[in-house]
XYZ file of C-alpha atoms in Angstrom:
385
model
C -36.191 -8.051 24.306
C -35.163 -5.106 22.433
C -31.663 -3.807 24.423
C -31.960 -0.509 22.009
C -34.519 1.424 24.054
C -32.625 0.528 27.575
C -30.677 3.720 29.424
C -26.984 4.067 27.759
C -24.842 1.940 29.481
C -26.862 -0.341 30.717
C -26.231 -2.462 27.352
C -24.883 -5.485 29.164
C -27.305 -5.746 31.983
C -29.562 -6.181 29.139
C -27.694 -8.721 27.685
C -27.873 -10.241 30.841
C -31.521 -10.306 31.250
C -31.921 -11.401 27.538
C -29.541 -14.567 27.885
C -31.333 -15.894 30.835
C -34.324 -15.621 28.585
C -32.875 -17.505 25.724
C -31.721 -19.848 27.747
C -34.946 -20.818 29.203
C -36.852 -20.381 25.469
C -34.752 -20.783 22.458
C -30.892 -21.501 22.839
C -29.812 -25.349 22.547
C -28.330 -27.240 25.340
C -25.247 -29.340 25.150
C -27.985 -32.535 24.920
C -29.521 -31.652 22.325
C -25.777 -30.141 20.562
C -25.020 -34.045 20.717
C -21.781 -35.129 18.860
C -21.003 -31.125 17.971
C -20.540 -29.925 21.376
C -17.073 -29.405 21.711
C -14.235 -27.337 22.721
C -14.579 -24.036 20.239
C -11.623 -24.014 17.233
C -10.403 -21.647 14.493
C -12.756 -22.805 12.050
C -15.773 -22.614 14.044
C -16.293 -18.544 12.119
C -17.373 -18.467 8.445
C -16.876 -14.978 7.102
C -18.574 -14.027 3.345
C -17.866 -10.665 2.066
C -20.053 -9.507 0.188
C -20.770 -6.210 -2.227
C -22.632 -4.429 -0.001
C -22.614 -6.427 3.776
C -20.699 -9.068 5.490
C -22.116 -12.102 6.547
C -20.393 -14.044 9.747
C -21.286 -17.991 10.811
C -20.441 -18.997 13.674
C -20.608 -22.667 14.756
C -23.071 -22.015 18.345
C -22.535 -25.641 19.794
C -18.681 -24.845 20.900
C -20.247 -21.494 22.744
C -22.831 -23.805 24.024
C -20.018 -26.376 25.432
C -18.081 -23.369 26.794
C -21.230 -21.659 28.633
C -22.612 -19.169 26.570
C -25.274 -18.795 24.414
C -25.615 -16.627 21.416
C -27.250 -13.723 22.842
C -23.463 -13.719 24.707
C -21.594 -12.905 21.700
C -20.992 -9.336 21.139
C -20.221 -7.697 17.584
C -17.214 -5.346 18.304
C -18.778 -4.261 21.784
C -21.995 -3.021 20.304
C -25.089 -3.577 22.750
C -27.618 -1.142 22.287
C -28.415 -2.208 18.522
C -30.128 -4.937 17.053
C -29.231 -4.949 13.873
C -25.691 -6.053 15.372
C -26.453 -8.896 17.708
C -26.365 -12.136 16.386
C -29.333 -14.854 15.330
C -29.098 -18.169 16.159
C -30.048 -20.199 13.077
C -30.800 -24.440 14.135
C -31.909 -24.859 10.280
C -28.957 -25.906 8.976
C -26.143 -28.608 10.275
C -24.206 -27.772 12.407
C -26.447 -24.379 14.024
C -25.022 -21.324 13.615
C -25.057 -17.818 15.498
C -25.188 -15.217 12.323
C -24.379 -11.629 12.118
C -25.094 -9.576 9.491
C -24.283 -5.799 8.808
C -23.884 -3.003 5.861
C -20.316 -1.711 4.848
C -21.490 1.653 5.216
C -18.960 2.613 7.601
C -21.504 4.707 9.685
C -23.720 1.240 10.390
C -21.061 -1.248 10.144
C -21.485 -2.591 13.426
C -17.880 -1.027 14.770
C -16.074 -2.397 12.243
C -12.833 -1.220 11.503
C -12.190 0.145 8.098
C -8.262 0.401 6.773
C -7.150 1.362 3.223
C -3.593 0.863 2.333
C -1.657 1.509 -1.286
C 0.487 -0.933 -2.965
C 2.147 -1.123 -6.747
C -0.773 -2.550 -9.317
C 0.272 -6.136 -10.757
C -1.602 -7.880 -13.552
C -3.790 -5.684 -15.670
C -3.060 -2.950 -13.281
C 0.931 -3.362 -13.268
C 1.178 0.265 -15.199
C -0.378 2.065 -12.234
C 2.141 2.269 -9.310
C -0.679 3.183 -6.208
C -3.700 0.588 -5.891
C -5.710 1.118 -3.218
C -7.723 -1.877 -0.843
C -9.719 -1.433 1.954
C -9.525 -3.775 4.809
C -12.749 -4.434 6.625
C -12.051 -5.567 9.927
C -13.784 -6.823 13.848
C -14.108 -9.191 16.488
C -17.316 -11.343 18.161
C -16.525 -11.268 21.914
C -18.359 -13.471 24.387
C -19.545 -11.895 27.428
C -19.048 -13.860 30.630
C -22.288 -13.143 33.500
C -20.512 -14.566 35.922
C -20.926 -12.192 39.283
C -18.108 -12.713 40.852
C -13.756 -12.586 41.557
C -13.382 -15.841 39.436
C -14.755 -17.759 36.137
C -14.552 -20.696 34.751
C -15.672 -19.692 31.754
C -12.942 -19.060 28.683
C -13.509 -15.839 26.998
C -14.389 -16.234 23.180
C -13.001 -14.116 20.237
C -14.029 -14.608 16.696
C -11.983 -12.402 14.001
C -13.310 -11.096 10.735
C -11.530 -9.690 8.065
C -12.807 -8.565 4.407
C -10.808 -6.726 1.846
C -12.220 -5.035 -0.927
C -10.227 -3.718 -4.111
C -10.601 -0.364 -4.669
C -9.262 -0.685 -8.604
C -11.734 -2.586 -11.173
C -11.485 -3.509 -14.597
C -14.927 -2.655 -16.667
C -15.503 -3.938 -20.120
C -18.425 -2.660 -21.541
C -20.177 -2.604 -24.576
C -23.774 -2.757 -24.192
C -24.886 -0.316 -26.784
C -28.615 -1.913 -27.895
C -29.653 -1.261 -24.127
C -27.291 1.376 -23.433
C -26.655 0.182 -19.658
C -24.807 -2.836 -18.791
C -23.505 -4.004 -15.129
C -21.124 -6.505 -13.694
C -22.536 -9.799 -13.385
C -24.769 -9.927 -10.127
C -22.848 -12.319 -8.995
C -20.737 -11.566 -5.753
C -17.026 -12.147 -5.834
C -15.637 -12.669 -2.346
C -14.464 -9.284 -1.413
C -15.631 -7.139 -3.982
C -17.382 -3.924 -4.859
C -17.297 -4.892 -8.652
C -20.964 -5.707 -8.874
C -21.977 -2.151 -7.950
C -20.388 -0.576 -10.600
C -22.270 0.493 -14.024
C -21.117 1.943 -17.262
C -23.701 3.613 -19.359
C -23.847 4.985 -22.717
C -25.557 8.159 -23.684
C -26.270 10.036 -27.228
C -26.859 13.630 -25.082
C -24.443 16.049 -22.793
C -27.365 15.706 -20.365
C -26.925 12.414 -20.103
C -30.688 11.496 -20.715
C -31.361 9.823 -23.500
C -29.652 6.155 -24.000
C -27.219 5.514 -26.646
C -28.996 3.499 -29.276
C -26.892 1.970 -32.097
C -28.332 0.787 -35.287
C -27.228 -2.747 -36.897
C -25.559 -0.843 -39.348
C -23.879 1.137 -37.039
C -23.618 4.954 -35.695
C -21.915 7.815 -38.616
C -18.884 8.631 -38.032
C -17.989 11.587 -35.172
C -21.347 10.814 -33.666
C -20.879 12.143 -30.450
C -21.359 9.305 -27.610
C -20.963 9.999 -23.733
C -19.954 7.687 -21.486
C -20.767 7.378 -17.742
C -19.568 4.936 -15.184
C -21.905 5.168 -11.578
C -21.516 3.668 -8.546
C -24.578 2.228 -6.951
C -25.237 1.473 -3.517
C -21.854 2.207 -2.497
C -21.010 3.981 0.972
C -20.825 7.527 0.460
C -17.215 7.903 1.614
C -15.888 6.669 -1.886
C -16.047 8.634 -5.394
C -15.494 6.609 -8.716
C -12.056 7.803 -10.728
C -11.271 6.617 -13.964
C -7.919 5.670 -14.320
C -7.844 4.482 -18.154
C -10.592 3.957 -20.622
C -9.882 2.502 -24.219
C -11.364 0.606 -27.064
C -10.150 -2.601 -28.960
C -10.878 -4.317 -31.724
C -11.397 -7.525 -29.542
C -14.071 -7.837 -27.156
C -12.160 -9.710 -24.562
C -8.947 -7.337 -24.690
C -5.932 -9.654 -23.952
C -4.027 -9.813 -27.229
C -5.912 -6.786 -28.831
C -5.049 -3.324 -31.307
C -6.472 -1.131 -28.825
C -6.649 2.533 -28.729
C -6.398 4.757 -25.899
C -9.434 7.612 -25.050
C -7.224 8.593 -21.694
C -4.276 6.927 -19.386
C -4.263 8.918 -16.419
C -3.064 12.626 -17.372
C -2.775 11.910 -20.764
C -5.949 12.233 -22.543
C -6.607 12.405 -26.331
C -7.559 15.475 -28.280
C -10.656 14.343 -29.526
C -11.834 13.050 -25.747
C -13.761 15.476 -23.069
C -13.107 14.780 -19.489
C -16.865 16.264 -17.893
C -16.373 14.701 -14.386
C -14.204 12.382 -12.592
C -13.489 11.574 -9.314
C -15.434 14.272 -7.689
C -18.899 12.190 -6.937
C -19.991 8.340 -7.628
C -20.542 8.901 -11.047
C -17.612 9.728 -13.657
C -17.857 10.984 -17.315
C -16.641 11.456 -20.568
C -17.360 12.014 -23.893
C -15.716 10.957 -27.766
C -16.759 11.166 -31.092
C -17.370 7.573 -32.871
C -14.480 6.518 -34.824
C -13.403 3.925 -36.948
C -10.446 1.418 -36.661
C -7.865 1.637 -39.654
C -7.192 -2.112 -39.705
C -10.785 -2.292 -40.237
C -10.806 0.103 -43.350
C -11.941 -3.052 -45.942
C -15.073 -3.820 -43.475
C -18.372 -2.305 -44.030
C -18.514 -1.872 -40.731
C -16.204 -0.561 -37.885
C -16.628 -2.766 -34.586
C -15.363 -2.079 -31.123
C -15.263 -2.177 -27.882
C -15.188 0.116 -24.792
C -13.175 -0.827 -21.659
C -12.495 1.009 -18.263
C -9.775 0.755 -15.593
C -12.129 2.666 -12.429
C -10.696 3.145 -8.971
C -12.888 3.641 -5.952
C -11.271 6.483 -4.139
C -11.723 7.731 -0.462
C -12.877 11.148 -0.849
C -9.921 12.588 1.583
C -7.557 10.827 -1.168
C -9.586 11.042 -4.762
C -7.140 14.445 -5.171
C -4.170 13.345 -5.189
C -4.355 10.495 -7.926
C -5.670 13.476 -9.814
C -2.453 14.999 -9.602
C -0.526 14.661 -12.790
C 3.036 15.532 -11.256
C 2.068 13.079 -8.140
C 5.005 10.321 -8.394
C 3.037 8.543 -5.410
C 0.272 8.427 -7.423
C -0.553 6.869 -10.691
C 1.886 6.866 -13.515
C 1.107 7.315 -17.158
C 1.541 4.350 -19.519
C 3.139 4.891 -22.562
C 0.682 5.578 -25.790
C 1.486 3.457 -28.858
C 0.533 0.634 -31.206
C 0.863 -2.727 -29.065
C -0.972 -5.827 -27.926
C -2.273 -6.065 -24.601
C -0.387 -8.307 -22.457
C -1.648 -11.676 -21.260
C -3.297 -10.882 -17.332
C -6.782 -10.056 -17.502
C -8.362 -12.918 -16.085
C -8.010 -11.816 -12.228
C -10.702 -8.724 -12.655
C -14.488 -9.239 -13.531
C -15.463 -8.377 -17.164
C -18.875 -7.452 -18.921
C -19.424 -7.984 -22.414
C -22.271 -7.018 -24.474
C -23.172 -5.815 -28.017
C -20.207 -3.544 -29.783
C -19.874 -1.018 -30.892
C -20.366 0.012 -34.576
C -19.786 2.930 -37.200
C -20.419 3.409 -40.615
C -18.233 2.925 -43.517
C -19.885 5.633 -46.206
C -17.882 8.686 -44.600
C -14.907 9.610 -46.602
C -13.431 9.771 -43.284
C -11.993 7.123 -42.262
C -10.565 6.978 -39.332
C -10.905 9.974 -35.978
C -7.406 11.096 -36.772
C -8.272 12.039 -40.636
C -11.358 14.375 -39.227
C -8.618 16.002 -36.633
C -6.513 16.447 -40.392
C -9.446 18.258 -42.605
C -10.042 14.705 -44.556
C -7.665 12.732 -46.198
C -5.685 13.748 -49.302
C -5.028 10.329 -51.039
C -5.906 7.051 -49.326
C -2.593 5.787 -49.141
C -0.964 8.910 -47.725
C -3.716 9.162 -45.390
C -3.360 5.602 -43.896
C 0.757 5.982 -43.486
C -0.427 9.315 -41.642
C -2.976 7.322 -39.546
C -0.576 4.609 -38.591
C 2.039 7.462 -37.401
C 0.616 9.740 -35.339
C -2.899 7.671 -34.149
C -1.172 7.218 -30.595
C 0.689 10.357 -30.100
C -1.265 12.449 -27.472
């Protein structure tokens, strides 16, 4: 029976009708729920957040006991739409009533959807506002009973999902030029819709291919991270993108294209946080501590925060102290941390070695004068923005 194309408010009377059907046609009876029909509990709800939906499981046999069926549970008061009322599934053990609906927050079933800031920790420890939305609901049952009294108990299953709005990206798919986080969904995570690219044109057509030998030196290369399939209420920010020597980055030289505000000469900043792409640009360089190699390899890695649009502004605000802070640029290690966020790793990054310019600091410089006095120079000034 489809409820949708019924007179507004006359949802439940619908509901009515259709549960009297069920139970006739389809629903189980407490026979056949056997051993499993039983006073409902706390555990009876399985809740899987997913990327882009959230998946609820609830155990039907307890609503069955209690004197409901499923067409009697009710996403977050929604009547009218069938993409929000629940299936009954008997194919696996115990049967479940499942629910299934987008994140977009337009066609998320009612859902409630609450983003609060807190001080990063871990790989994120040097920026001092992450932000995590909170996902939230409740599976009512509705009681038919016509009447002043019921002896029916009233059902409520609660959901919750939250979903980090702060990644960690590590890419360095160069061959393809396109890499994403693994497919795989993490519980509560946006991570696998996220996609760094690499491009050889301002246009941002033609993919980034880099020889075995490796790209010359200044070769311009432009980077874009893109959201896919993401609600529209969130832009991607960048809040840090650098490159290290290592391709897993914990205990790595690294060196910084942009922390924040603070964004090196030789970088261009074309877009970020004002749609769900973000991008940049940098001419290749080489490593210093690679100078006796033939070849130069790195690795590209990005820090990206999904940002309400309403909020995307104010973590672009240099001089915010609410908002993120900038981490000071110099010759370290990164700390030990990174294994909380999802990481991609693909084929590096490479530049030539027959340039007389060594390193992106000595082009900034005109060339150097003598190698030696050149490399003290590198070593110096490489991290001061």
């Amino acid at each position: 029976m489809q409820c949708d194309s019924w007179p507004a408010g006359m949802g439940f009377v619908c509901l009515l009708v259709a549960s009297l059907m069920v139970r006739g046609h389809l629903a189980l009876t407490v026979g056949e729920c056997g051993s499993q029909a039983r006073r409902p509990e706390y555990t009876d709800i399985t809740v899987v957040c997913r990327t882009s939906s959230i998946e609820l499981a609830i155990q039907v046999c307890p609503v069955i006991y209690t004197g409901y069926n499923e067409s009697l549970l009710i996403l977050n008061y929604i009547t009218d739409q069938s993409g929000c009322r629940g299936t009954l599934d008997k194919s696996v053990t115990p049967p479940v009533v499942r629910f299934t609906f987008p994140l977009r927050q337009a066609d998320a079933c009612g859902s409630i959807f609450l983003t609060t800031s807190n001080p990063g920790t871990g790989v994120f420890a040097d920026f001092s506002n992450i932000q995590t939305v909170n996902i939230s609901g409740v599976v009512r049952s509705y009681d038919p009973t016509v009447g002043m009294v019921t002896y029916n108990a009233e059902l409520k299953y609660l959901y919750s999902c939250s979903y980090p709005l702060e990644y960690f990206i590590n890419n360095t798919q160069v061959g393809v030029s396109s890499s994403s986080i693994a497919v795989k969904d993490n519980n509560g995570s946006f991570i696998s819709t996220l996609r760094m690219q690499l491009f050889s044109d301002q246009n941002y057509t033609t993919p980034l291919i880099i020889p075995p030998l490796g790209i010359e030196l200044r070769t311009d290369i432009f980077v874009q991270v893109i959201a896919a399939n993401l609600t529209s209420q969130y832009h991607v920010l960048l809040d840090r993108c650098y490159a290290s020597i290592l391709p897993q980055p914990s205990n790595s030289t690294f060196f910084n294209l942009f922390v924040s505000c603070s964004v090196d000469q030789m970088t261009t900043m074309l877009e970020n946080g004002d749609s769900q792409k973000a991008r940049f640009s940098f001419p290749a360089f080489r490593f210093t501590e690679q100078q006796n190699q033939t070849i130069s390899t790195y690795y590209l890695h990005c820090i990206t925060r999904l940002c309400e649009i309403s909020t995307c502004s104010q973590f672009k605000v240099c001089n915010n102290p609410s908002g993120r802070r900038r981490r000071d640029a110099e010759i370290t290690n990164i700390q030990e941390g990174l294994s909380g966020p999802t990481l991609i790793t693909s084929v590096p990054i490479r530049t030539q070695s027959d340039t007389p310019l060594t390193s992106k600091e000595e082009a900034l410089s005109g060339g150097p004068r003598d190698g030696k006095a050149a490399r003290r120079w590198v070593l110096a000034s490489r991290w001061a923005f």
